[in-house]
GROMACS .gro file of C-alpha atoms in nm:
model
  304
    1UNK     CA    1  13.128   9.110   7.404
    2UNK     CA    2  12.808   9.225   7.584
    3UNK     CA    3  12.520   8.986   7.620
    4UNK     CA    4  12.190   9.099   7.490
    5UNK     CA    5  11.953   9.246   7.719
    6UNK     CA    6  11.594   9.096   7.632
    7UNK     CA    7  11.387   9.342   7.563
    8UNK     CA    8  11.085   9.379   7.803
    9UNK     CA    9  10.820   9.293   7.566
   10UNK     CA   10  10.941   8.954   7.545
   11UNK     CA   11  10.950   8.909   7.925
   12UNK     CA   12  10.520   8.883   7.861
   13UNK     CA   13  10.387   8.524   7.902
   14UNK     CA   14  10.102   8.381   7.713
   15UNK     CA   15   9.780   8.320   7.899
   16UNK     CA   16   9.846   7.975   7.907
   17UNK     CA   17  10.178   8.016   8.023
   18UNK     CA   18  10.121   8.252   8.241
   19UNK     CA   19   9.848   8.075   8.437
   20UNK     CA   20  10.095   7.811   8.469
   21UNK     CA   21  10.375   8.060   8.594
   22UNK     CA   22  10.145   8.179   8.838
   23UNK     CA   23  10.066   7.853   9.017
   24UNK     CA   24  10.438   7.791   9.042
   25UNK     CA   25  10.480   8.100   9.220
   26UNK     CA   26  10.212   8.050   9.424
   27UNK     CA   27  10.310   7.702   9.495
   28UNK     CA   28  10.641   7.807   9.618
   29UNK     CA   29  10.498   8.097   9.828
   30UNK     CA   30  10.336   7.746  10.018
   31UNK     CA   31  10.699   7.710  10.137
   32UNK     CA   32  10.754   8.040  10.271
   33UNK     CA   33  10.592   8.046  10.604
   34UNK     CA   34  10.490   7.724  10.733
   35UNK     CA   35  10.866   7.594  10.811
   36UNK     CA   36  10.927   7.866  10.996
   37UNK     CA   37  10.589   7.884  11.206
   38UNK     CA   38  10.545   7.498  11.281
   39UNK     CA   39  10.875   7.528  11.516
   40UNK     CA   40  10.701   7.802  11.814
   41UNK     CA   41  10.456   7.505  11.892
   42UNK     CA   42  10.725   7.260  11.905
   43UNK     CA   43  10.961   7.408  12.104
   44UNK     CA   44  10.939   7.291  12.407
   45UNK     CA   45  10.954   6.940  12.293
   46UNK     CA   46  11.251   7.027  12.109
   47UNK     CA   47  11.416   7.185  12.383
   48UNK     CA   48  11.333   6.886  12.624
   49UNK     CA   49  11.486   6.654  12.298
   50UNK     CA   50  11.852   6.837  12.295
   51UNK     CA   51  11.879   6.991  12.655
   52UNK     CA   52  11.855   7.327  12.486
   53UNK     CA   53  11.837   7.647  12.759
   54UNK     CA   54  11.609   7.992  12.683
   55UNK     CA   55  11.941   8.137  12.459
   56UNK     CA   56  11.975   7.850  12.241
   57UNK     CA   57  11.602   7.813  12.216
   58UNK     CA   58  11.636   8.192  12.120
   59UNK     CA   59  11.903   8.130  11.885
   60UNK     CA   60  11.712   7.835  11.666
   61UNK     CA   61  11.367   8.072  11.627
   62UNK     CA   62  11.581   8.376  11.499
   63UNK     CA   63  11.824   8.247  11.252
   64UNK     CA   64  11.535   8.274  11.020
   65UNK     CA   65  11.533   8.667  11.074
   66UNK     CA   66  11.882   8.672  11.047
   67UNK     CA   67  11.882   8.550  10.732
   68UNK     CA   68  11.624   8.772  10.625
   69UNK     CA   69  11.826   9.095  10.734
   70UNK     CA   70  12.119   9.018  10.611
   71UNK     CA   71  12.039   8.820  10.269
   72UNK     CA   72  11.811   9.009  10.114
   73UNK     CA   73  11.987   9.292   9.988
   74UNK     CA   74  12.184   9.038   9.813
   75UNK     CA   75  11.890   8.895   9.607
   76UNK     CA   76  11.901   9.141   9.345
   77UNK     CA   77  12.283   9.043   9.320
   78UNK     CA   78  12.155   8.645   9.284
   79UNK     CA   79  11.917   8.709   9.045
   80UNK     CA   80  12.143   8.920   8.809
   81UNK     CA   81  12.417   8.670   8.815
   82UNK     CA   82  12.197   8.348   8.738
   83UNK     CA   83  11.892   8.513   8.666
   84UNK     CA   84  11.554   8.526   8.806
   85UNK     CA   85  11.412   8.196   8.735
   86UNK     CA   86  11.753   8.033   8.882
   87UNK     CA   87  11.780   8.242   9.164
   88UNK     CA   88  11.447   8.119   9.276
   89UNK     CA   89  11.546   7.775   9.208
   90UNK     CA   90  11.856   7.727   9.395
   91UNK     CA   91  11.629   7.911   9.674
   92UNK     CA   92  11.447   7.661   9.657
   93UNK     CA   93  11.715   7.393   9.657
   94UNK     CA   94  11.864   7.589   9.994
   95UNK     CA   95  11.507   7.522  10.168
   96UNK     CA   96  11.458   7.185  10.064
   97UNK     CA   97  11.798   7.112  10.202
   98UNK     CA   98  11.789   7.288  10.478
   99UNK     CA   99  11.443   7.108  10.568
  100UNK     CA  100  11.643   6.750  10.534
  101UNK     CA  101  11.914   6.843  10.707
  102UNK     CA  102  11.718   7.005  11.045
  103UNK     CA  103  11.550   6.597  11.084
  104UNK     CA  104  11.893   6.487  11.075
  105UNK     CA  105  11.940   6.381  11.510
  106UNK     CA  106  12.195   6.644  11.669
  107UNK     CA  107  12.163   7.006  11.757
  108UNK     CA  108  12.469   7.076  11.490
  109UNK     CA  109  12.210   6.955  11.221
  110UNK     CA  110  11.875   7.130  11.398
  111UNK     CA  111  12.069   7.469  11.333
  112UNK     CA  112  12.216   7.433  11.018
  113UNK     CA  113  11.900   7.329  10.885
  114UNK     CA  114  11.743   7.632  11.022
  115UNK     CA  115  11.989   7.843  10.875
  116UNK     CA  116  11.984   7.694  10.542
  117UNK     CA  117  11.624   7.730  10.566
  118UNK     CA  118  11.611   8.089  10.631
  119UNK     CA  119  11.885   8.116  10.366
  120UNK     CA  120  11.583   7.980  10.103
  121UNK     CA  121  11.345   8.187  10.197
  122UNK     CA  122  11.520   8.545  10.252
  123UNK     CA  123  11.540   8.545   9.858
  124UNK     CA  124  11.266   8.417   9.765
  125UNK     CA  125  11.036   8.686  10.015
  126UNK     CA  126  11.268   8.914   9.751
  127UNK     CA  127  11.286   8.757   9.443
  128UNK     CA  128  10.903   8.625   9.414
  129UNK     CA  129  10.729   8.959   9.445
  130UNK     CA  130  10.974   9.124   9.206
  131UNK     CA  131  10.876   8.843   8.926
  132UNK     CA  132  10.532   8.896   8.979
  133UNK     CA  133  10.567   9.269   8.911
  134UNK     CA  134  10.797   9.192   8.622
  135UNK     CA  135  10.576   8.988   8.454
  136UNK     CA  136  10.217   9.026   8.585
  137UNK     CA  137  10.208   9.386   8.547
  138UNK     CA  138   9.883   9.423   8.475
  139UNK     CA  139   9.738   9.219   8.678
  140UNK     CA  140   9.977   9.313   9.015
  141UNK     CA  141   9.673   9.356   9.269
  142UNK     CA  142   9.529   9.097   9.204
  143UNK     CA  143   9.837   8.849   9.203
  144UNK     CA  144   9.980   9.034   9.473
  145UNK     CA  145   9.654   8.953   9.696
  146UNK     CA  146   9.681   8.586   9.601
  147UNK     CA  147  10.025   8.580   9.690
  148UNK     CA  148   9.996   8.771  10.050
  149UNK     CA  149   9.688   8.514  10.071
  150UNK     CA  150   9.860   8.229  10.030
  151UNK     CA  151  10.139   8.327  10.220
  152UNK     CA  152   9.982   8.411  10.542
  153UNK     CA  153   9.751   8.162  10.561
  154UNK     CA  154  10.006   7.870  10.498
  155UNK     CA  155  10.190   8.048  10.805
  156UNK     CA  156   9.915   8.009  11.036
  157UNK     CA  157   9.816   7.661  10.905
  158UNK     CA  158  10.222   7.580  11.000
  159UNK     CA  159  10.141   7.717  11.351
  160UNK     CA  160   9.745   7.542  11.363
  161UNK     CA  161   9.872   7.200  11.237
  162UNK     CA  162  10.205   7.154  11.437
  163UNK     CA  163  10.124   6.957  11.749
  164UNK     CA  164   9.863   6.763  11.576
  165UNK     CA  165  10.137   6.642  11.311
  166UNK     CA  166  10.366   6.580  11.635
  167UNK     CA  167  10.098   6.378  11.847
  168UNK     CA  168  10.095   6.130  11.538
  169UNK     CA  169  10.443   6.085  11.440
  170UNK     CA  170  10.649   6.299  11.659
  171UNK     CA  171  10.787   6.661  11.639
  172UNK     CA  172  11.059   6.556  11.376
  173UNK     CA  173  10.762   6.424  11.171
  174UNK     CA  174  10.572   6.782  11.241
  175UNK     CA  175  10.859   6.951  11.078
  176UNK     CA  176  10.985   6.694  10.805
  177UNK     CA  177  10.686   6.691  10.622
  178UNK     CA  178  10.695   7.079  10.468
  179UNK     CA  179  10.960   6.878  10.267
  180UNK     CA  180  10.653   6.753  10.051
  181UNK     CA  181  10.557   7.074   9.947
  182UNK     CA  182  10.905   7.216   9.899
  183UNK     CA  183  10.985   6.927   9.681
  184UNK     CA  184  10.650   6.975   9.503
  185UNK     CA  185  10.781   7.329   9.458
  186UNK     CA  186  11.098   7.221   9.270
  187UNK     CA  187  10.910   7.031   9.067
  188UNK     CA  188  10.662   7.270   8.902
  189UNK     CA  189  10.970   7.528   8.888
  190UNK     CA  190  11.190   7.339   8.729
  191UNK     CA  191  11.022   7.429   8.330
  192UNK     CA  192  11.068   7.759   8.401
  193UNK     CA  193  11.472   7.750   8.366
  194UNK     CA  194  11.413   7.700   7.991
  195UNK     CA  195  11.311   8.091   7.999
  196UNK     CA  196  11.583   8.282   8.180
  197UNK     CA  197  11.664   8.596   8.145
  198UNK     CA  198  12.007   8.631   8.307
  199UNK     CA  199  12.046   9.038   8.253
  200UNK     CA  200  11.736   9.139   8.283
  201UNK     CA  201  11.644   9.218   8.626
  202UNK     CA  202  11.315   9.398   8.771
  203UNK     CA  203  11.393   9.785   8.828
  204UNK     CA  204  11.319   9.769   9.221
  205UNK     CA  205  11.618   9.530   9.240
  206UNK     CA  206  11.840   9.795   9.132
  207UNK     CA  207  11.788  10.055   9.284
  208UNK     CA  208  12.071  10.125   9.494
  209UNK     CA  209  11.855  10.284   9.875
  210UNK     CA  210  12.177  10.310  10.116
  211UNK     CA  211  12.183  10.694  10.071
  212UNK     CA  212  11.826  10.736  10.094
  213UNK     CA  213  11.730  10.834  10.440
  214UNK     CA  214  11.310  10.753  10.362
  215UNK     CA  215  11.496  10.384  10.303
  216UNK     CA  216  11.652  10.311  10.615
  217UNK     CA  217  11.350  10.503  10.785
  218UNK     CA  218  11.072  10.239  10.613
  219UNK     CA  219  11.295   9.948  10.696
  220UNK     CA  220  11.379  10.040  11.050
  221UNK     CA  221  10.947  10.053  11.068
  222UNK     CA  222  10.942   9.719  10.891
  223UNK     CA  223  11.218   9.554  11.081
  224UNK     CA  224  11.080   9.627  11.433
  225UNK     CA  225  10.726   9.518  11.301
  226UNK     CA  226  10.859   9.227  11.163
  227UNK     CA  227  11.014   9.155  11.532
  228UNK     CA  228  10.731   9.162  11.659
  229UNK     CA  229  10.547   8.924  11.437
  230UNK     CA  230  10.783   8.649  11.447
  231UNK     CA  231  10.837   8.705  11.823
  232UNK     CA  232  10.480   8.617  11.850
  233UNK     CA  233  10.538   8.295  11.585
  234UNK     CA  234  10.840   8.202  11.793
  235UNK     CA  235  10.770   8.255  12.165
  236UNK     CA  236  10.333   8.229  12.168
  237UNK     CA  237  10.328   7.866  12.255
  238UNK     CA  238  10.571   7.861  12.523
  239UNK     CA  239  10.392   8.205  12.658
  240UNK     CA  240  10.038   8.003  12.657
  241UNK     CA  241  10.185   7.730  12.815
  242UNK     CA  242  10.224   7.933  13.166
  243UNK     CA  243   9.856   7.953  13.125
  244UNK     CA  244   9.633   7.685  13.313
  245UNK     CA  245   9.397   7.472  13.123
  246UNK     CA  246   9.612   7.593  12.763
  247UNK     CA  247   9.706   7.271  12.610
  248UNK     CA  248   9.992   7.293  12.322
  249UNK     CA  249   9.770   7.219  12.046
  250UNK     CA  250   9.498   7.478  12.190
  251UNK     CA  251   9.811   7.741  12.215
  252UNK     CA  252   9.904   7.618  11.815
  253UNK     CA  253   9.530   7.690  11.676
  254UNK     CA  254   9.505   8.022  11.886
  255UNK     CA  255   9.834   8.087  11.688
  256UNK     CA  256   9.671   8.004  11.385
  257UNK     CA  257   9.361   8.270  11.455
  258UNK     CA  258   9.620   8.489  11.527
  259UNK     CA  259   9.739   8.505  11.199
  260UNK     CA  260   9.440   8.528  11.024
  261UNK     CA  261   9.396   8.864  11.189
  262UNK     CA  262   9.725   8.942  11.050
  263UNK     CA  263   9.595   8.839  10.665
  264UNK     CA  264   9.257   9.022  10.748
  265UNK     CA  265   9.482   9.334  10.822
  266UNK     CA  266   9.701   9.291  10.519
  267UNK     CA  267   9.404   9.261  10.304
  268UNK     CA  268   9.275   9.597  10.437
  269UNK     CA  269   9.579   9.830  10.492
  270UNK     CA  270   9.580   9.883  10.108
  271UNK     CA  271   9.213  10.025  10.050
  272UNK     CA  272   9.299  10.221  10.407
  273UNK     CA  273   9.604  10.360  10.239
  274UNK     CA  274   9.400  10.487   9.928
  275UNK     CA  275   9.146  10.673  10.172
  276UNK     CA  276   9.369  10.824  10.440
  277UNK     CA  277   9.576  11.123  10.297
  278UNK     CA  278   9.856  11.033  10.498
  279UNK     CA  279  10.037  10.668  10.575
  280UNK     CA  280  10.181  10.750  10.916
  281UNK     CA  281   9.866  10.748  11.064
  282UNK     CA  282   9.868  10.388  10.931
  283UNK     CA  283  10.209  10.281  11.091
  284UNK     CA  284  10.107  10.466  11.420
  285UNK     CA  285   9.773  10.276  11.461
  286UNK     CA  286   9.979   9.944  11.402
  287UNK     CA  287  10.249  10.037  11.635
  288UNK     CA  288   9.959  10.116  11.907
  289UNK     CA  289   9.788   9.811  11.825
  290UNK     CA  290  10.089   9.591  11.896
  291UNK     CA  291  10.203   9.738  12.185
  292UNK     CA  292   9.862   9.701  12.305
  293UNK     CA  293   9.850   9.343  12.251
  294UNK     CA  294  10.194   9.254  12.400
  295UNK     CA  295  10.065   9.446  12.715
  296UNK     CA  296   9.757   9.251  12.705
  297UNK     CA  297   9.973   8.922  12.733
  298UNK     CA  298  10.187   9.029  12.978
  299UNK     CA  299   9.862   9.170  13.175
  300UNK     CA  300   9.778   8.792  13.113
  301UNK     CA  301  10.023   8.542  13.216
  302UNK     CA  302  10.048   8.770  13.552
  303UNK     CA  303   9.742   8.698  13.665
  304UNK     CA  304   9.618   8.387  13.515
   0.00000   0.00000   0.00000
């Protein structure tokens, strides 16, 4: 016997409800930067902690990215079997562990944690802007702008906040306490279960793109840009710290500017996009502008 699809009318929230939905999401899109982006400011110390060489170093900064190439094609797969409320909570569950297990002393535990950690968020960078579409339709700029927001400015504030969290209670304390927020998370998401909808999934989660040559074109673009943001999140610190008179926590805050740059550039793209007939200027002026900066650090540490 087939379940019952719900039919989308009933998918709309009241105001009320909706409000409240929102600040869930929002809350949860806390978690979805800052773990990651508090380790590059760390990482010496946590290299000097475990002995760890450049690879391994490497190694713990990427299995983030890892999980993000490889699990998120399997999000729309999670939220159709346990729908998209409880696909967003066991994400959740997957960071919060993953953020207990990465304090636990031993490198075993530091990359586990990490893993499980990327694990959380890989669906969630999916799942979360898919539910706001589903059910914020007409609002979707404007809860799409809070959302980007919120996400990359909790990034930076990961990077900005790092060192000073460390110099107080150490760099275990620096990372353990983005288990407040993640547990917060849980907490507010929790009501939601009561409304799942376990076969109704947003449209751009089934839409099947390995045939579609556009597809793999736009995510080659957005992989290599990607790269090169979270190279940046990963490797900046250790970069500044060839740098006379760069202390870690000055490296950390310059990080954090950093990334405002990158919201102030996410906030504009879209009204750019609206007023330039065609979006590869766009990608070209991005690719430029990267390349440009990476030559400017290089330029940098060579003759500092």
């Amino acid at each position: 016997m087939e379940k019952a699809v719900t039919p989308p009318g009933e998918l709309r929230v009241s105001r009320g409800r909706g409000l409240f939905k929102l600040l869930a999401i929002l809350i949860i899109t806390l978690n979805l930067r800052g773990a990651i982006t508090s380790v590059g400011p760390l990482l010496q110390e946590i290299q000097a902690q475990f002995g760890l060489g450049g690879a391994a170093a490497g190694l713990l900064t990427s299995l983030p990215l890892f999980a993000f190439g490889l699990l998120s094609p399997y999000a729309a797969t999670l939220a159709r079997r346990l729908g998209m409320e409880m696909a967003i909570f066991v994400s959740l569950l997957l960071l919060v562990a993953g953020l207990g297990l990465r304090c636990i002393d031993g490198t075993a535990w530091l990359y586990l944690g990490t893993a499980f950690i990327g694990c959380g968020i890989a669906f969630n960078n999916v799942l979360l802007p898919a539910l706001l579409r589903r059910d914020f339709a007409a609002q979707l700029t404007l809860v799409t702008a809070l959302f980007t927001m919120v996400l990359v400015t909790c990034g930076g504030l990961g990077s900005g906040i790092a060192i000073p969290m460390a110099e107080w209670g150490g760099w275990r304390f620096s990372l353990a306490w983005w288990l407040i927020p993640a547990l917060v998370a849980v907490l507010v998401w929790a009501p939601q279960l009561r409304a799942r909808s376990r076969t109704v999934v947003p449209p751009q989660l089934r839409v099947r793109m390995w045939n579609q040559s556009l597809a793999w074109q736009v995510s080659l673009f957005m992989g290599c840009q990607s790269t090169a943001f979270y190279v940046m999140i990963a490797w900046f610190p250790s970069i500044m710290a060839d740098l006379e008179g760069v202390s870690p926590a000055r490296s950390g805050w310059i990080l954090f500017i950093y990334q405002i740059f990158v919201l102030i550039a996410v906030m504009a793209v879209p009204w750019l996009i609206h007023r330039l007939p065609d979006q590869r200027w766009i990608g070209t002026g991005c690719a430029v502008l990267i390349l440009t900066g990476y030559g400017g650090l290089l330029l940098a540490t060579q003759y500092a």
